[in-house]
Amino acid sequence: MSFLAPHLRAALAAGEPAILVTVVRAEGSTPREAGAVMLVTLDASHGTIGGGQLEFHAIDVAREMIGSGTCERRLDLPLGPHLGQCCGGRVELLLRRAGDTELAALSEVEAREAISRPHALLFGAGHVGLALAQALALLPVTTTLIDDRDTPAPPLPDPVSFEQVDDPETLVAKAPAGAAFVILTHSHALDYRLADAALRRRDAAYVGMIGSATKRARFEHWFLARGGAREALSRFICPIGGKATRDKRPQVIAALAAAEIVGHVLAVAGVDVAPRRLKAAAISAPEAKFGAKSGAKLGRSNRAA
């Protein structure tokens, strides 16, 4: 899942004006929560405040601001028929020309978010592991693909890292609290050891293992024989991805498992942490610090902003 700061940094370096659009208030049924942010330039947009006519309107207003030199505007929009939306809620948007101050605030917020994002450790770089890494790359999760085989690192999306380790169990012990452990290695024996280590931690948001009902039953017998707590097995997911389909193609398993994983980790981490921080960054600084009042034109004193 990408961040906005790199796009803003690139725009400023190129001398391109950019507008940050922030949902500062959301009431009733709305497509995004307060704190959702997007970045608009003359020829591109990054992030989303919910899509549809609301977003199209915000982009149009942002580009009008770029053309006129306006530094800040607020829009109070009911999401009804006149806007071509049927949500029925209401949103307030803050549109602000972005400069170095906004870049610093956004970078700080996104750096904190990156650190606080839940972690997903995928053990096994086989077909399903690779497909799952691709699926999770789009989501607000820090994903690491791990394999114990001496093979070259597979091609992965930029947000996903790869580790080749001789003893993957050591990474279970080092993982932060609230992590997801997804076990899909080439070895049933290794799968068992990894699941055992993850379940004994007691602070994992998700412990899942690829397999069948038979594999689960055999693991449970093995786990209990080693002194594992029966209560821990209530937190153990095998097979992964639920029972919505019998389709066993790696990409299908990965899509279903990704939804399952992100539901667990965000429930533990708190899904609205990042939006709250982005909202605070957007509205907390005094207007003088940003060099503009609502509806003001861009003048000599605020060209850097």
GROMACS .gro file of C-alpha atoms in nm:
model
  305
    1MET     CA    1   0.000   0.000   0.000
    2SER     CA    2   0.157   0.324  -0.114
    3PHE     CA    3   0.205   0.651   0.077
    4LEU     CA    4   0.142   1.005  -0.047
    5ALA     CA    5   0.461   1.174   0.077
    6PRO     CA    6   0.683   1.038  -0.206
    7HIS     CA    7   0.438   1.171  -0.466
    8LEU     CA    8   0.425   1.513  -0.299
    9ARG     CA    9   0.803   1.521  -0.269
   10ALA     CA   10   0.837   1.447  -0.641
   11ALA     CA   11   0.584   1.716  -0.733
   12LEU     CA   12   0.760   1.981  -0.524
   13ALA     CA   13   1.099   1.884  -0.666
   14ALA     CA   14   0.958   1.928  -1.016
   15GLY     CA   15   0.801   2.262  -0.929
   16GLU     CA   16   0.450   2.127  -0.981
   17PRO     CA   17   0.172   2.271  -0.763
   18ALA     CA   18  -0.021   2.013  -0.561
   19ILE     CA   19  -0.332   2.017  -0.344
   20LEU     CA   20  -0.392   1.794  -0.042
   21VAL     CA   21  -0.760   1.700  -0.007
   22THR     CA   22  -0.853   1.579   0.342
   23VAL     CA   23  -1.184   1.452   0.479
   24VAL     CA   24  -1.198   1.650   0.804
   25ARG     CA   25  -1.553   1.551   0.898
   26ALA     CA   26  -1.773   1.259   0.798
   27GLU     CA   27  -2.132   1.220   0.916
   28GLY     CA   28  -2.368   0.935   0.844
   29SER     CA   29  -2.299   0.697   0.556
   30THR     CA   30  -1.987   0.812   0.369
   31PRO     CA   31  -1.743   0.635   0.135
   32ARG     CA   32  -1.438   0.719   0.352
   33GLU     CA   33  -1.371   0.810   0.712
   34ALA     CA   34  -1.245   1.140   0.854
   35GLY     CA   35  -0.872   1.155   0.789
   36ALA     CA   36  -0.880   1.007   0.439
   37VAL     CA   37  -0.642   1.203   0.217
   38MET     CA   38  -0.562   1.235  -0.151
   39LEU     CA   39  -0.309   1.441  -0.344
   40VAL     CA   40  -0.405   1.622  -0.664
   41THR     CA   41  -0.178   1.774  -0.929
   42LEU     CA   42  -0.268   1.907  -1.272
   43ASP     CA   43  -0.222   1.570  -1.440
   44ALA     CA   44  -0.255   1.307  -1.167
   45SER     CA   45  -0.412   1.213  -0.836
   46HIS     CA   46  -0.290   0.977  -0.564
   47GLY     CA   47  -0.487   0.820  -0.281
   48THR     CA   48  -0.864   0.842  -0.252
   49ILE     CA   49  -1.137   1.011  -0.052
   50GLY     CA   50  -1.392   0.756  -0.170
   51GLY     CA   51  -1.420   0.775  -0.547
   52GLY     CA   52  -1.736   0.856  -0.739
   53GLN     CA   53  -1.874   1.204  -0.799
   54LEU     CA   54  -1.747   1.327  -0.461
   55GLU     CA   55  -1.390   1.259  -0.564
   56PHE     CA   56  -1.438   1.389  -0.919
   57HIS     CA   57  -1.576   1.714  -0.776
   58ALA     CA   58  -1.288   1.748  -0.530
   59ILE     CA   59  -1.033   1.693  -0.808
   60ASP     CA   60  -1.203   1.958  -1.024
   61VAL     CA   61  -1.200   2.209  -0.738
   62ALA     CA   62  -0.836   2.129  -0.656
   63ARG     CA   63  -0.732   2.193  -1.015
   64GLU     CA   64  -0.930   2.516  -1.021
   65MET     CA   65  -0.733   2.619  -0.712
   66ILE     CA   66  -0.407   2.540  -0.889
   67GLY     CA   67  -0.513   2.750  -1.185
   68SER     CA   68  -0.627   3.047  -0.976
   69GLY     CA   69  -0.354   3.036  -0.713
   70THR     CA   70  -0.601   2.978  -0.428
   71CYS     CA   71  -0.428   2.828  -0.125
   72GLU     CA   72  -0.714   2.684   0.077
   73ARG     CA   73  -1.081   2.597   0.048
   74ARG     CA   74  -1.335   2.407   0.255
   75LEU     CA   75  -1.627   2.220   0.103
   76ASP     CA   76  -1.932   2.101   0.297
   77LEU     CA   77  -2.100   1.841   0.078
   78PRO     CA   78  -2.419   1.639   0.134
   79LEU     CA   79  -2.390   1.309  -0.049
   80GLY     CA   80  -2.726   1.322  -0.220
   81PRO     CA   81  -2.874   1.324  -0.570
   82HIS     CA   82  -2.735   1.665  -0.665
   83LEU     CA   83  -2.383   1.523  -0.633
   84GLY     CA   84  -2.479   1.199  -0.805
   85GLN     CA   85  -2.426   0.993  -0.489
   86CYS     CA   86  -2.674   0.801  -0.279
   87CYS     CA   87  -2.472   0.749   0.042
   88GLY     CA   88  -2.694   0.990   0.232
   89GLY     CA   89  -2.416   1.118   0.457
   90ARG     CA   90  -2.225   1.444   0.463
   91VAL     CA   91  -1.855   1.525   0.438
   92GLU     CA   92  -1.643   1.832   0.496
   93LEU     CA   93  -1.329   1.855   0.285
   94LEU     CA   94  -1.023   2.069   0.344
   95LEU     CA   95  -0.831   2.147   0.025
   96ARG     CA   96  -0.491   2.303   0.085
   97ARG     CA   97  -0.202   2.386  -0.142
   98ALA     CA   98   0.085   2.167  -0.025
   99GLY     CA   99   0.441   2.281   0.032
  100ASP     CA  100   0.741   2.192   0.244
  101THR     CA  101   0.548   2.227   0.571
  102GLU     CA  102   0.278   1.988   0.456
  103LEU     CA  103   0.539   1.749   0.319
  104ALA     CA  104   0.716   1.741   0.655
  105ALA     CA  105   0.391   1.678   0.844
  106LEU     CA  106   0.276   1.412   0.598
  107SER     CA  107   0.615   1.239   0.600
  108GLU     CA  108   0.617   1.227   0.980
  109VAL     CA  109   0.265   1.086   0.997
  110GLU     CA  110   0.330   0.825   0.730
  111ALA     CA  111   0.660   0.724   0.889
  112ARG     CA  112   0.479   0.664   1.219
  113GLU     CA  113   0.210   0.473   1.038
  114ALA     CA  114   0.467   0.254   0.862
  115ILE     CA  115   0.624   0.168   1.198
  116SER     CA  116   0.289   0.096   1.362
  117ARG     CA  117   0.143  -0.108   1.079
  118PRO     CA  118   0.069  -0.469   1.167
  119HIS     CA  119   0.316  -0.725   1.036
  120ALA     CA  120   0.239  -1.032   0.828
  121LEU     CA  121   0.505  -1.302   0.813
  122LEU     CA  122   0.453  -1.546   0.527
  123PHE     CA  123   0.653  -1.865   0.569
  124GLY     CA  124   0.707  -2.037   0.236
  125ALA     CA  125   0.781  -1.881  -0.103
  126GLY     CA  126   0.585  -2.132  -0.307
  127HIS     CA  127   0.298  -2.055  -0.542
  128VAL     CA  128   0.051  -1.960  -0.270
  129GLY     CA  129   0.310  -1.767  -0.070
  130LEU     CA  130   0.404  -1.559  -0.373
  131ALA     CA  131   0.041  -1.495  -0.463
  132LEU     CA  132  -0.038  -1.396  -0.105
  133ALA     CA  133   0.257  -1.157  -0.095
  134GLN     CA  134   0.120  -0.990  -0.409
  135ALA     CA  135  -0.228  -0.961  -0.258
  136LEU     CA  136  -0.109  -0.817   0.073
  137ALA     CA  137   0.113  -0.561  -0.103
  138LEU     CA  138  -0.200  -0.352  -0.168
  139LEU     CA  139  -0.305  -0.351   0.197
  140PRO     CA  140  -0.192  -0.156   0.509
  141VAL     CA  141   0.025  -0.441   0.635
  142THR     CA  142   0.405  -0.475   0.652
  143THR     CA  143   0.463  -0.804   0.473
  144THR     CA  144   0.771  -1.027   0.480
  145LEU     CA  145   0.802  -1.343   0.271
  146ILE     CA  146   1.034  -1.599   0.431
  147ASP     CA  147   1.189  -1.919   0.299
  148ASP     CA  148   1.452  -2.157   0.432
  149ARG     CA  149   1.563  -2.283   0.092
  150ASP     CA  150   1.881  -2.152  -0.067
  151THR     CA  151   1.716  -1.995  -0.371
  152PRO     CA  152   1.731  -1.646  -0.525
  153ALA     CA  153   1.486  -1.389  -0.397
  154PRO     CA  154   1.166  -1.402  -0.603
  155PRO     CA  155   1.032  -1.091  -0.779
  156LEU     CA  156   0.808  -0.908  -0.533
  157PRO     CA  157   0.625  -0.573  -0.516
  158ASP     CA  158   0.827  -0.296  -0.352
  159PRO     CA  159   0.639  -0.297  -0.018
  160VAL     CA  160   0.712  -0.668   0.038
  161SER     CA  161   1.049  -0.781   0.175
  162PHE     CA  162   1.210  -1.124   0.143
  163GLU     CA  163   1.425  -1.312   0.392
  164GLN     CA  164   1.611  -1.637   0.336
  165VAL     CA  165   1.691  -1.792   0.674
  166ASP     CA  166   1.806  -2.137   0.777
  167ASP     CA  167   1.584  -2.141   1.085
  168PRO     CA  168   1.253  -1.957   1.024
  169GLU     CA  169   1.137  -2.028   1.379
  170THR     CA  170   1.372  -1.755   1.505
  171LEU     CA  171   1.163  -1.497   1.316
  172VAL     CA  172   0.849  -1.607   1.498
  173ALA     CA  173   1.012  -1.515   1.828
  174LYS     CA  174   1.132  -1.177   1.696
  175ALA     CA  175   0.802  -1.065   1.543
  176PRO     CA  176   0.613  -0.780   1.713
  177ALA     CA  177   0.291  -0.834   1.904
  178GLY     CA  178  -0.020  -0.835   1.690
  179ALA     CA  179   0.153  -0.997   1.393
  180ALA     CA  180   0.003  -1.246   1.151
  181PHE     CA  181   0.184  -1.575   1.097
  182VAL     CA  182   0.089  -1.750   0.774
  183ILE     CA  183   0.245  -2.093   0.732
  184LEU     CA  184   0.273  -2.249   0.386
  185THR     CA  185   0.615  -2.409   0.357
  186HIS     CA  186   0.736  -2.709   0.158
  187SER     CA  187   0.760  -2.921   0.474
  188HIS     CA  188   0.479  -3.045   0.699
  189ALA     CA  189   0.727  -3.087   0.984
  190LEU     CA  190   0.840  -2.725   0.950
  191ASP     CA  191   0.479  -2.611   0.924
  192TYR     CA  192   0.405  -2.783   1.255
  193ARG     CA  193   0.703  -2.627   1.433
  194LEU     CA  194   0.618  -2.279   1.307
  195ALA     CA  195   0.253  -2.308   1.405
  196ASP     CA  196   0.354  -2.439   1.748
  197ALA     CA  197   0.589  -2.145   1.804
  198ALA     CA  198   0.330  -1.891   1.688
  199LEU     CA  199   0.048  -2.030   1.901
  200ARG     CA  200   0.263  -2.038   2.213
  201ARG     CA  201   0.327  -1.661   2.183
  202ARG     CA  202  -0.039  -1.584   2.271
  203ASP     CA  203  -0.015  -1.230   2.127
  204ALA     CA  204  -0.053  -1.310   1.757
  205ALA     CA  205  -0.342  -1.151   1.570
  206TYR     CA  206  -0.356  -1.443   1.327
  207VAL     CA  207  -0.203  -1.789   1.304
  208GLY     CA  208  -0.297  -1.974   0.988
  209MET     CA  209  -0.163  -2.278   0.806
  210ILE     CA  210  -0.238  -2.400   0.457
  211GLY     CA  211  -0.378  -2.749   0.448
  212SER     CA  212  -0.685  -2.966   0.488
  213ALA     CA  213  -0.909  -3.078   0.771
  214THR     CA  214  -0.694  -3.389   0.796
  215LYS     CA  215  -0.376  -3.184   0.829
  216ARG     CA  216  -0.539  -2.974   1.098
  217ALA     CA  217  -0.646  -3.283   1.294
  218ARG     CA  218  -0.296  -3.429   1.276
  219PHE     CA  219  -0.141  -3.100   1.386
  220GLU     CA  220  -0.380  -3.069   1.680
  221HIS     CA  221  -0.290  -3.420   1.800
  222TRP     CA  222   0.083  -3.339   1.764
  223PHE     CA  223   0.044  -2.999   1.935
  224LEU     CA  224  -0.146  -3.136   2.235
  225ALA     CA  225   0.098  -3.424   2.273
  226ARG     CA  226   0.377  -3.166   2.308
  227GLY     CA  227   0.195  -2.990   2.591
  228GLY     CA  228   0.021  -2.724   2.385
  229ALA     CA  229  -0.290  -2.566   2.535
  230ARG     CA  230  -0.622  -2.675   2.385
  231GLU     CA  231  -0.744  -2.316   2.418
  232ALA     CA  232  -0.474  -2.204   2.176
  233LEU     CA  233  -0.625  -2.419   1.903
  234SER     CA  234  -0.935  -2.198   1.901
  235ARG     CA  235  -0.709  -1.926   1.759
  236PHE     CA  236  -0.561  -2.154   1.493
  237ILE     CA  237  -0.690  -2.127   1.136
  238CYS     CA  238  -0.647  -2.422   0.901
  239PRO     CA  239  -0.733  -2.433   0.617
  240ILE     CA  240  -0.673  -2.063   0.546
  241GLY     CA  241  -0.913  -1.853   0.342
  242GLY     CA  242  -1.243  -1.993   0.466
  243LYS     CA  243  -1.487  -2.216   0.282
  244ALA     CA  244  -1.637  -1.978   0.025
  245THR     CA  245  -1.512  -2.190  -0.263
  246ARG     CA  246  -1.344  -2.521  -0.336
  247ASP     CA  247  -1.119  -2.352  -0.593
  248LYS     CA  248  -0.756  -2.430  -0.508
  249ARG     CA  249  -0.577  -2.204  -0.755
  250PRO     CA  250  -0.303  -2.014  -0.566
  251GLN     CA  251  -0.439  -1.673  -0.659
  252VAL     CA  252  -0.788  -1.762  -0.533
  253ILE     CA  253  -0.655  -1.899  -0.205
  254ALA     CA  254  -0.439  -1.587  -0.170
  255ALA     CA  255  -0.728  -1.346  -0.228
  256LEU     CA  256  -0.948  -1.519   0.031
  257ALA     CA  257  -0.664  -1.553   0.281
  258ALA     CA  258  -0.560  -1.188   0.239
  259ALA     CA  259  -0.911  -1.073   0.333
  260GLU     CA  260  -0.908  -1.306   0.632
  261ILE     CA  261  -0.564  -1.191   0.748
  262VAL     CA  262  -0.622  -0.818   0.715
  263GLY     CA  263  -0.954  -0.849   0.899
  264HIS     CA  264  -0.778  -1.006   1.196
  265VAL     CA  265  -0.475  -0.776   1.213
  266LEU     CA  266  -0.667  -0.451   1.169
  267ALA     CA  267  -0.919  -0.556   1.432
  268VAL     CA  268  -0.630  -0.591   1.677
  269ALA     CA  269  -0.433  -0.285   1.563
  270GLY     CA  270  -0.728  -0.044   1.527
  271VAL     CA  271  -0.822   0.037   1.170
  272ASP     CA  272  -0.867   0.412   1.218
  273VAL     CA  273  -0.528   0.496   1.370
  274ALA     CA  274  -0.371   0.621   1.047
  275PRO     CA  275  -0.671   0.828   0.929
  276ARG     CA  276  -0.689   1.004   1.266
  277ARG     CA  277  -0.323   1.098   1.243
  278LEU     CA  278  -0.359   1.224   0.886
  279LYS     CA  279  -0.658   1.435   0.986
  280ALA     CA  280  -0.460   1.584   1.275
  281ALA     CA  281  -0.168   1.666   1.046
  282ALA     CA  282  -0.399   1.833   0.797
  283ILE     CA  283  -0.583   2.064   1.037
  284SER     CA  284  -0.367   2.115   1.346
  285ALA     CA  285  -0.113   2.370   1.219
  286PRO     CA  286  -0.210   2.739   1.247
  287GLU     CA  287  -0.307   2.894   0.914
  288ALA     CA  288  -0.020   3.140   0.940
  289LYS     CA  289   0.222   2.850   0.947
  290PHE     CA  290   0.087   2.739   0.611
  291GLY     CA  291   0.096   3.097   0.482
  292ALA     CA  292  -0.269   3.114   0.372
  293LYS     CA  293  -0.621   3.186   0.486
  294SER     CA  294  -0.927   3.014   0.344
  295GLY     CA  295  -0.977   3.124  -0.015
  296ALA     CA  296  -0.656   3.332  -0.017
  297LYS     CA  297  -0.458   3.385  -0.335
  298LEU     CA  298  -0.101   3.269  -0.362
  299GLY     CA  299   0.131   3.562  -0.294
  300ARG     CA  300   0.503   3.621  -0.254
  301SER     CA  301   0.502   3.528   0.114
  302ASN     CA  302   0.359   3.178   0.055
  303ARG     CA  303   0.505   3.061  -0.275
  304ALA     CA  304   0.706   2.796  -0.094
  305ALA     CA  305   0.384   2.657   0.049
   0.00000   0.00000   0.00000
